[in-house]
Amino acid sequence: MTKTTHPLLKVLMYLLLIVGSVFMVFPFIWMLSTSLKTVGAISQMPPQLIPNPMNWDNYVTIWNKIDFGRYTMNSFFIVSIEMVGSLVSSAFVAFGLAMFTFRLRGLIYMIMLATLMIPSQVTMIPTYFIWKEFGALNSYYPLIVPSFLGGAFGIFLMHQFIKSLPKELYESATIDGCSPPGIFFKIYLPLCKPALAALGVFTFMGAWNNTLGPLIYLQDKELYTLPLGLLYLKSENVNQALLMAGAVITTLPVVMVYLSAQKQFVQGIASTGMKG
C-alpha cells in the first residue's frame, strides 16, 4: 500500500520550497534590478526593487567601455576547448579504470581521488614555474592543456556512471569481435550522455567563471577573458549599476547552458533504456 502524505504536511513542504526558492533567486533579481538603475537611484532609501525609470543605457555603456565582444569570444574559445578536453579525457580514463583489471588499479584510483583533497592554491606556484619554463606564459596553454590530462572529479563522475552500466554490454561486444576503443566510442560513450551533460555543465561553469587562472597567466588585454575584463573594470572605479550590467551579461551564458542541460539529462536517461 502506498502511504499518502497529509495535506497540511504537503502545504508546509511547498511553502518551504517557495521560501527557499525566493532566497536563492533574490540575489539574481537584485543584480538585474541594480543594472537598470541610474546613479542616483542606487543609493536611494528605501531601495527600489523595480527601477523607475529603467536605465537600459547601462548595458550599452558597459559594452562600449571595455572590449566586451573580444573578451566574450576569448572566454568562449577557452571554455569550448576545455569542455572537449575534459569530456574526452575523463570518459576515456574512467572507461579504462572501470572495464580493465590490471595491477595497482585500485591504488591508482585512490591516489587520483586523493588529489581532490589538495587545494589548488598549494600547486599554484610550482605550476606557474613549470609553465614559465615552457615559455607558455601570457598564452592560453596553461588554461586549456590541463583539461586534456583528465580531472579527478570528472574521472570519478564518469567512472561511477560507467560502473552502473551492465558489464554484459562489454562482454557481448567483445564476443562479437569489437575492439575496446570501438566498444568505448560506439556503445559506452552514447550511453554516458547524462553523465557527460552533467560534467559538461560543471566544466563550463568552472571555466567560464575562472578568474584566478587568467589573472595569473595573461598579461595582454587582448587575451583577457570576460571575468578578468570585469575585474579590470572594477579597478576603474565605475559605478555599481555598470558593474551589475556587466555581471548580468556574464551570467547569461551560464544560465542558458544550465537550462539547456536539464533537457539533456532527461533525454540522455530516456535514451539509455536501462536502469543502473
PDB file of C-alpha atoms in Angstrom, residues 95 99 161-162 165-194 196 268 271-272 274:
ATOM      1  CA  PHE A  95      36.338   3.612 -19.048  1.00  0.00           C
ATOM      2  CA  MET A  99      36.452  -2.045 -17.517  1.00  0.00           C
ATOM      3  CA  PHE A 161      28.313   6.073 -14.117  1.00  0.00           C
ATOM      4  CA  ILE A 162      30.140   3.527 -16.283  1.00  0.00           C
ATOM      5  CA  LEU A 165      26.062   0.076 -16.656  1.00  0.00           C
ATOM      6  CA  PRO A 166      25.723  -3.695 -17.193  1.00  0.00           C
ATOM      7  CA  LYS A 167      29.087  -5.408 -17.640  1.00  0.00           C
ATOM      8  CA  GLU A 168      27.377  -7.763 -20.123  1.00  0.00           C
ATOM      9  CA  LEU A 169      27.482  -4.956 -22.708  1.00  0.00           C
ATOM     10  CA  TYR A 170      31.261  -5.089 -22.794  1.00  0.00           C
ATOM     11  CA  GLU A 171      31.369  -8.886 -22.776  1.00  0.00           C
ATOM     12  CA  SER A 172      28.829  -9.202 -25.606  1.00  0.00           C
ATOM     13  CA  ALA A 173      30.639  -6.660 -27.759  1.00  0.00           C
ATOM     14  CA  THR A 174      33.948  -8.436 -27.144  1.00  0.00           C
ATOM     15  CA  ILE A 175      32.451 -11.763 -28.246  1.00  0.00           C
ATOM     16  CA  ASP A 176      31.182 -10.070 -31.411  1.00  0.00           C
ATOM     17  CA  GLY A 177      34.753  -9.024 -32.186  1.00  0.00           C
ATOM     18  CA  CYS A 178      34.552  -5.333 -31.310  1.00  0.00           C
ATOM     19  CA  SER A 179      37.805  -3.765 -30.075  1.00  0.00           C
ATOM     20  CA  PRO A 180      37.967  -1.845 -26.753  1.00  0.00           C
ATOM     21  CA  PRO A 181      38.140   1.562 -28.496  1.00  0.00           C
ATOM     22  CA  GLY A 182      35.163   0.590 -30.632  1.00  0.00           C
ATOM     23  CA  ILE A 183      33.226  -0.522 -27.561  1.00  0.00           C
ATOM     24  CA  PHE A 184      34.016   2.790 -25.885  1.00  0.00           C
ATOM     25  CA  PHE A 185      33.018   5.056 -28.792  1.00  0.00           C
ATOM     26  CA  LYS A 186      30.105   3.031 -30.214  1.00  0.00           C
ATOM     27  CA  ILE A 187      28.448   1.663 -27.053  1.00  0.00           C
ATOM     28  CA  TYR A 188      29.528   3.256 -23.789  1.00  0.00           C
ATOM     29  CA  LEU A 189      30.024   6.865 -24.882  1.00  0.00           C
ATOM     30  CA  PRO A 190      26.434   7.235 -26.222  1.00  0.00           C
ATOM     31  CA  LEU A 191      25.091   5.679 -23.006  1.00  0.00           C
ATOM     32  CA  CYS A 192      27.063   8.178 -20.927  1.00  0.00           C
ATOM     33  CA  LYS A 193      25.067  11.196 -22.147  1.00  0.00           C
ATOM     34  CA  PRO A 194      23.584  12.034 -18.706  1.00  0.00           C
ATOM     35  CA  LEU A 196      28.622  13.806 -19.937  1.00  0.00           C
ATOM     36  CA  GLY A 268      20.020  11.073 -22.052  1.00  0.00           C
ATOM     37  CA  SER A 271      17.782   7.084 -24.470  1.00  0.00           C
ATOM     38  CA  THR A 272      19.683   4.524 -22.406  1.00  0.00           C
ATOM     39  CA  MET A 274      18.375   0.847 -18.767  1.00  0.00           C
TER      40      MET A 274
END
